Every structure is written in C-alpha cells, then in structure tokens.
Amino acid sequence: MIAFIQNIFSIPELRRRILFTLGMLAIYRVGCHVPTPGIDANVLAKFFEGTEGTLLGLVSAFTGGALQRMTVFALGIMPYISASIILQLLTVVFEPVERLAKEGEQGRKTITKWTRYGTIILSVIQGTGIAFGLQTMTGPAGEPVVPNPGMGFILLTVITLTAGTAFIMWLGEQITERGIGNGISLIIFAGIVANIPAALINTVRLLKTGELGPITLLVILVIMVAVVWAIVFMERAQRRVPIHYAKRVVGMRNMGGQTSHLPLKINMSGVIPPIFASSIIMFPATVANLVDVPWVQKIASMMTPSHWLYNVFFVAFIIFFCYFYTAVTFNPVDVADNIKKQGGYVPGIRPGKATAEYIDMVLGRITFAGAIYVSLVCVLPTILIGKLNVPFYFGGTSLLIVVGVGMDTAAQIESHLISRSYEGFMKGVTLKGRRG
C-alpha cells in the first residue's frame, strides 16, 4: 500500500489532480458549516433531533449534515441531479433535444448549459419551499426557528441556497475536468463519509450506556461486511459475449481468425440509479417535511426509509433508472455495426440487425439482474437495521455510493498509472511515416 501511494504521488500530473480534488472537497466541507443568515441554529438543532432514520436524516446524510445545520449548501447537489434527469429524459422523448445530443461536443455543451439553467430554476423553487417551511417551524418549547420572518428572510434564504447549489455544481465540474473521478459523485461521497466519525462516536456512547447491545452491533457489522462484499462482487461481474473474427488478407498479411469477447457489466449504470431515485423522492418530500399542513405531514411521515411505501417507490425508480441509464449510455445497434465493420460476428448469430437484437436481449436480462441487486442492496439493510431499532441512520444506498464511487475513482487512478507506464516505455521513440 505504501509503495502504491508513493507511485501515485511520484507522477506530477496525477499528484496535481489528486491534490486539486482534495482541495475542492475541503472547500465543500467548509461551506457545509457556513450558516444561512436569519436562522436560530440552536432551535433548528432541537427540531432536527430524532430525524435519524427518517427521510430528513437521509437527505442530511447526502448533504453531509448541511441540511440539518441549514447552511449555504443545505440544498446540496440534488437540484443539479434532478435537472440532469429531466434533460436525459428529454433526449429520449423530445426529438430536438435528441438531435442536439447527437451533435457531438457542441451539442453536449448546449445540454450542459441547459442543465445549469435547470439547476438554478429548481434551486429557486426548492429554496422557496424551504424558506416558507422554516418560518412555520418551532422548537419543542414553541420558540420559532426564524426570529424575524418576512419577505426579506425569504428572498435572502432563496438567494443564499441557490448560490450555494450553483457553487457546488461548479466545484463538481471543476473536479471532473481538472481533478480525478466524477466530481458530482465525489461530492455526494464526501457528504456521506463526513458523517462516519460522528456515527462511530455515537456508537461508542450507545455501547457504554447500554442502549446498543454488543450482539446488535455484531449483527450490524456482519450486514455491512456482507453488503460490501456483494457490491464489490457484483460491480466486477460481467457477461462476456463471444466474438469471432474471420480471417482476411490485408496486403501481404493474414488478419483475423481470433476470438475475443464483448464484456457487458451486470450493473452497467453504476451508482446512478439510487442517486437519481433518491433525488426524485427527496425533491418533494424535503419540502413536505417542512410544511405545517396535516395531510402533507401525513404523507411525509409515510416517506421514511423504513416505511413500505417509500421502499416501493424507491425500488420502482431504481429499476426504471437502471434500464433508462443503460439505454442512454449503451447502444446495441452501434456496437453491432462496429463488430460487423471489423469482420467480427457472434457465433450462431448473423451480423448486423440480428447481432444488435441478440446483444439487446442479453443486455435486458443482465440489466434486470443488476436492477434487482441494486434494489436489494439499497433496501434490505435499511429494513433489517430498522427492525433492530438502530438509533443512527445506516442504509445500503449510502454504502453502495461510497463503495461504488471509491472503486470508480481507484480505477481512474489505476488508468493514469498504466498510461504513465506506457509513456515511459515509449519515451524517446519517434515514429516516422514513409512516403510512397
């Protein structure tokens, strides 16, 4: 491990990227402790006591505690994710956006710009709902969370929360472009990991007071280890479609006659489905938790990770986004055309359309298996730990994101190391063309 770390920091470019990523994440964590003006933090802390295991506890975990402290980053990155979902859905159902997505780099830049605008609009809407909700919130003794409510407080809160989300969006884009890993995923990763020290301290305290028994803690640890093992195993699992290449003569050489395979991952969409599903559920439910209306509060109380209604919606959204995101990122027709152009074929399947249909059939089956795996990982630990009455939030969603993002980031670091080795191997070699 020490040698591996030394290799990483011995490469100047990789070292700069890692240090830049850590610096951006440090800035994000500082912003998670900058309070929004006009709020009594002590009363707000009392209001949020006992929200562990509820949807507010899940939202707070995703924002690294920023929502619970109502800081400038209280909205987190979820408005950006919601805007991305809307734009990706439009690429499927709205032809002008679909054409724009196929225009290459310029089209992607335009879609990115629209995503940013959508993020601002959703942040304003969600920030307005939170501002109105904060004015109605009171502590246990009836003390108001907002000492001086009014239009001035609403405008200030909306501007502050919207600016905070825009800044997080910029941080994520900078990490993706100039750092290592996917910036948005790493920001969510940092928010979840930031809660681990507090959870460990709370666990030790509960063990000392007898509120958490050693056997219960052992069961929790076993569940966590089993979930981590399942995530690592399934994220590396793949279905290999055999590809044969026919022999052909190119110039004076015989080409082809080889056997290869097309690797199709069981979970091709990664951690995107649970993130998207959580975002869809959190958007209305966060505001509902802050609105003092009886029927809205009743619905909000049902949308907790331990309630069956929440889990039904959550699983349905996960399965949908597993298929949707796989369809957006992987096109069987293009893959089949590339295989045909290279003189390859799947044994027993005609090249072209038949190959595309076969790959699509295989992809549909393994995507279903991947969707079931993601759903079980995200839902079962939450239900089991809810039955054990664990006094702190732990869910498979958080663990899936942490392990998945960690594996993706490690894979990118490894690719940089391999690329550096190739550069070292080719250093000093000049390849010159020959005139005919």
mmCIF file with all atom_site columns, C-alpha atoms in Angstrom, residues 359-435:
data_model
loop_
_atom_site.group_PDB
_atom_site.id
_atom_site.type_symbol
_atom_site.label_atom_id
_atom_site.label_alt_id
_atom_site.label_comp_id
_atom_site.label_asym_id
_atom_site.label_entity_id
_atom_site.label_seq_id
_atom_site.pdbx_PDB_ins_code
_atom_site.Cartn_x
_atom_site.Cartn_y
_atom_site.Cartn_z
_atom_site.occupancy
_atom_site.B_iso_or_equiv
_atom_site.pdbx_formal_charge
_atom_site.auth_seq_id
_atom_site.auth_comp_id
_atom_site.auth_asym_id
_atom_site.auth_atom_id
_atom_site.pdbx_PDB_model_num
ATOM 1  C CA . ILE A 1 359 ? -26.965 -8.043  -27.627 1.00 0.00 ? 359 ILE A CA 1
ATOM 2  C CA . ASP A 1 360 ? -30.095 -6.102  -26.661 1.00 0.00 ? 360 ASP A CA 1
ATOM 3  C CA . MET A 1 361 ? -31.733 -9.293  -25.356 1.00 0.00 ? 361 MET A CA 1
ATOM 4  C CA . VAL A 1 362 ? -28.655 -10.220 -23.293 1.00 0.00 ? 362 VAL A CA 1
ATOM 5  C CA . LEU A 1 363 ? -28.358 -6.647  -22.021 1.00 0.00 ? 363 LEU A CA 1
ATOM 6  C CA . GLY A 1 364 ? -32.020 -6.616  -20.973 1.00 0.00 ? 364 GLY A CA 1
ATOM 7  C CA . ARG A 1 365 ? -31.621 -9.813  -18.951 1.00 0.00 ? 365 ARG A CA 1
ATOM 8  C CA . ILE A 1 366 ? -28.457 -8.783  -17.134 1.00 0.00 ? 366 ILE A CA 1
ATOM 9  C CA . THR A 1 367 ? -29.857 -5.283  -16.528 1.00 0.00 ? 367 THR A CA 1
ATOM 10 C CA . PHE A 1 368 ? -32.826 -6.866  -14.762 1.00 0.00 ? 368 PHE A CA 1
ATOM 11 C CA . ALA A 1 369 ? -30.432 -8.870  -12.589 1.00 0.00 ? 369 ALA A CA 1
ATOM 12 C CA . GLY A 1 370 ? -28.418 -5.714  -11.915 1.00 0.00 ? 370 GLY A CA 1
ATOM 13 C CA . ALA A 1 371 ? -31.555 -3.751  -11.018 1.00 0.00 ? 371 ALA A CA 1
ATOM 14 C CA . ILE A 1 372 ? -32.637 -6.430  -8.543  1.00 0.00 ? 372 ILE A CA 1
ATOM 15 C CA . TYR A 1 373 ? -29.155 -6.440  -6.999  1.00 0.00 ? 373 TYR A CA 1
ATOM 16 C CA . VAL A 1 374 ? -29.097 -2.641  -6.604  1.00 0.00 ? 374 VAL A CA 1
ATOM 17 C CA . SER A 1 375 ? -32.626 -2.673  -5.147  1.00 0.00 ? 375 SER A CA 1
ATOM 18 C CA . LEU A 1 376 ? -31.748 -5.362  -2.598  1.00 0.00 ? 376 LEU A CA 1
ATOM 19 C CA . VAL A 1 377 ? -28.558 -3.583  -1.561  1.00 0.00 ? 377 VAL A CA 1
ATOM 20 C CA . CYS A 1 378 ? -30.383 -0.263  -1.132  1.00 0.00 ? 378 CYS A CA 1
ATOM 21 C CA . VAL A 1 379 ? -33.493 -1.568  0.635   1.00 0.00 ? 379 VAL A CA 1
ATOM 22 C CA . LEU A 1 380 ? -32.725 -4.722  2.639   1.00 0.00 ? 380 LEU A CA 1
ATOM 23 C CA . PRO A 1 381 ? -30.061 -3.279  5.006   1.00 0.00 ? 381 PRO A CA 1
ATOM 24 C CA . THR A 1 382 ? -32.365 -0.359  5.813   1.00 0.00 ? 382 THR A CA 1
ATOM 25 C CA . ILE A 1 383 ? -35.263 -2.693  6.625   1.00 0.00 ? 383 ILE A CA 1
ATOM 26 C CA . LEU A 1 384 ? -33.132 -5.111  8.675   1.00 0.00 ? 384 LEU A CA 1
ATOM 27 C CA . ILE A 1 385 ? -31.496 -2.359  10.699  1.00 0.00 ? 385 ILE A CA 1
ATOM 28 C CA . GLY A 1 386 ? -34.879 -0.701  11.152  1.00 0.00 ? 386 GLY A CA 1
ATOM 29 C CA . LYS A 1 387 ? -36.072 -3.939  12.754  1.00 0.00 ? 387 LYS A CA 1
ATOM 30 C CA . LEU A 1 388 ? -33.058 -3.837  15.077  1.00 0.00 ? 388 LEU A CA 1
ATOM 31 C CA . ASN A 1 389 ? -34.025 -0.308  16.225  1.00 0.00 ? 389 ASN A CA 1
ATOM 32 C CA . VAL A 1 390 ? -30.601 1.117   15.468  1.00 0.00 ? 390 VAL A CA 1
ATOM 33 C CA . PRO A 1 391 ? -30.550 4.714   16.754  1.00 0.00 ? 391 PRO A CA 1
ATOM 34 C CA . PHE A 1 392 ? -28.469 6.058   13.848  1.00 0.00 ? 392 PHE A CA 1
ATOM 35 C CA . TYR A 1 393 ? -29.048 6.041   10.109  1.00 0.00 ? 393 TYR A CA 1
ATOM 36 C CA . PHE A 1 394 ? -27.384 3.387   8.018   1.00 0.00 ? 394 PHE A CA 1
ATOM 37 C CA . GLY A 1 395 ? -28.581 2.356   4.611   1.00 0.00 ? 395 GLY A CA 1
ATOM 38 C CA . GLY A 1 396 ? -27.421 0.297   1.698   1.00 0.00 ? 396 GLY A CA 1
ATOM 39 C CA . THR A 1 397 ? -27.795 3.339   -0.565  1.00 0.00 ? 397 THR A CA 1
ATOM 40 C CA . SER A 1 398 ? -25.029 5.189   1.256   1.00 0.00 ? 398 SER A CA 1
ATOM 41 C CA . LEU A 1 399 ? -22.811 2.113   1.305   1.00 0.00 ? 399 LEU A CA 1
ATOM 42 C CA . LEU A 1 400 ? -23.396 1.439   -2.400  1.00 0.00 ? 400 LEU A CA 1
ATOM 43 C CA . ILE A 1 401 ? -22.458 5.018   -3.280  1.00 0.00 ? 401 ILE A CA 1
ATOM 44 C CA . VAL A 1 402 ? -19.354 5.007   -1.076  1.00 0.00 ? 402 VAL A CA 1
ATOM 45 C CA . VAL A 1 403 ? -18.052 1.655   -2.368  1.00 0.00 ? 403 VAL A CA 1
ATOM 46 C CA . GLY A 1 404 ? -19.049 2.316   -5.982  1.00 0.00 ? 404 GLY A CA 1
ATOM 47 C CA . VAL A 1 405 ? -17.515 5.800   -6.151  1.00 0.00 ? 405 VAL A CA 1
ATOM 48 C CA . GLY A 1 406 ? -14.404 4.532   -4.374  1.00 0.00 ? 406 GLY A CA 1
ATOM 49 C CA . MET A 1 407 ? -13.966 1.732   -6.922  1.00 0.00 ? 407 MET A CA 1
ATOM 50 C CA . ASP A 1 408 ? -14.518 4.084   -9.888  1.00 0.00 ? 408 ASP A CA 1
ATOM 51 C CA . THR A 1 409 ? -12.010 6.612   -8.534  1.00 0.00 ? 409 THR A CA 1
ATOM 52 C CA . ALA A 1 410 ? -9.451  3.857   -7.874  1.00 0.00 ? 410 ALA A CA 1
ATOM 53 C CA . ALA A 1 411 ? -9.957  2.598   -11.445 1.00 0.00 ? 411 ALA A CA 1
ATOM 54 C CA . GLN A 1 412 ? -9.245  6.075   -12.830 1.00 0.00 ? 412 GLN A CA 1
ATOM 55 C CA . ILE A 1 413 ? -6.086  6.353   -10.733 1.00 0.00 ? 413 ILE A CA 1
ATOM 56 C CA . GLU A 1 414 ? -5.002  2.941   -11.997 1.00 0.00 ? 414 GLU A CA 1
ATOM 57 C CA . SER A 1 415 ? -5.607  4.003   -15.616 1.00 0.00 ? 415 SER A CA 1
ATOM 58 C CA . HIS A 1 416 ? -3.386  7.047   -15.052 1.00 0.00 ? 416 HIS A CA 1
ATOM 59 C CA . LEU A 1 417 ? -0.646  4.803   -13.669 1.00 0.00 ? 417 LEU A CA 1
ATOM 60 C CA . ILE A 1 418 ? -0.901  2.425   -16.648 1.00 0.00 ? 418 ILE A CA 1
ATOM 61 C CA . SER A 1 419 ? -0.848  5.358   -19.061 1.00 0.00 ? 419 SER A CA 1
ATOM 62 C CA . ARG A 1 420 ? 2.263   6.690   -17.348 1.00 0.00 ? 420 ARG A CA 1
ATOM 63 C CA . SER A 1 421 ? 3.959   3.313   -17.745 1.00 0.00 ? 421 SER A CA 1
ATOM 64 C CA . TYR A 1 422 ? 3.166   3.316   -21.465 1.00 0.00 ? 422 TYR A CA 1
ATOM 65 C CA . GLU A 1 423 ? 4.563   6.850   -21.776 1.00 0.00 ? 423 GLU A CA 1
ATOM 66 C CA . GLY A 1 424 ? 7.749   5.762   -20.042 1.00 0.00 ? 424 GLY A CA 1
ATOM 67 C CA . PHE A 1 425 ? 8.019   2.753   -22.353 1.00 0.00 ? 425 PHE A CA 1
ATOM 68 C CA . MET A 1 426 ? 7.628   4.886   -25.491 1.00 0.00 ? 426 MET A CA 1
ATOM 69 C CA . LYS A 1 427 ? 9.793   7.773   -24.242 1.00 0.00 ? 427 LYS A CA 1
ATOM 70 C CA . GLY A 1 428 ? 12.462  8.795   -26.743 1.00 0.00 ? 428 GLY A CA 1
ATOM 71 C CA . VAL A 1 429 ? 10.904  6.805   -29.596 1.00 0.00 ? 429 VAL A CA 1
ATOM 72 C CA . THR A 1 430 ? 9.972   8.743   -32.732 1.00 0.00 ? 430 THR A CA 1
ATOM 73 C CA . LEU A 1 431 ? 7.607   7.119   -35.181 1.00 0.00 ? 431 LEU A CA 1
ATOM 74 C CA . LYS A 1 432 ? 8.169   8.485   -38.692 1.00 0.00 ? 432 LYS A CA 1
ATOM 75 C CA . GLY A 1 433 ? 5.980   7.947   -41.666 1.00 0.00 ? 433 GLY A CA 1
ATOM 76 C CA . ARG A 1 434 ? 7.278   6.710   -45.003 1.00 0.00 ? 434 ARG A CA 1
ATOM 77 C CA . ARG A 1 435 ? 6.480   8.406   -48.273 1.00 0.00 ? 435 ARG A CA 1
#
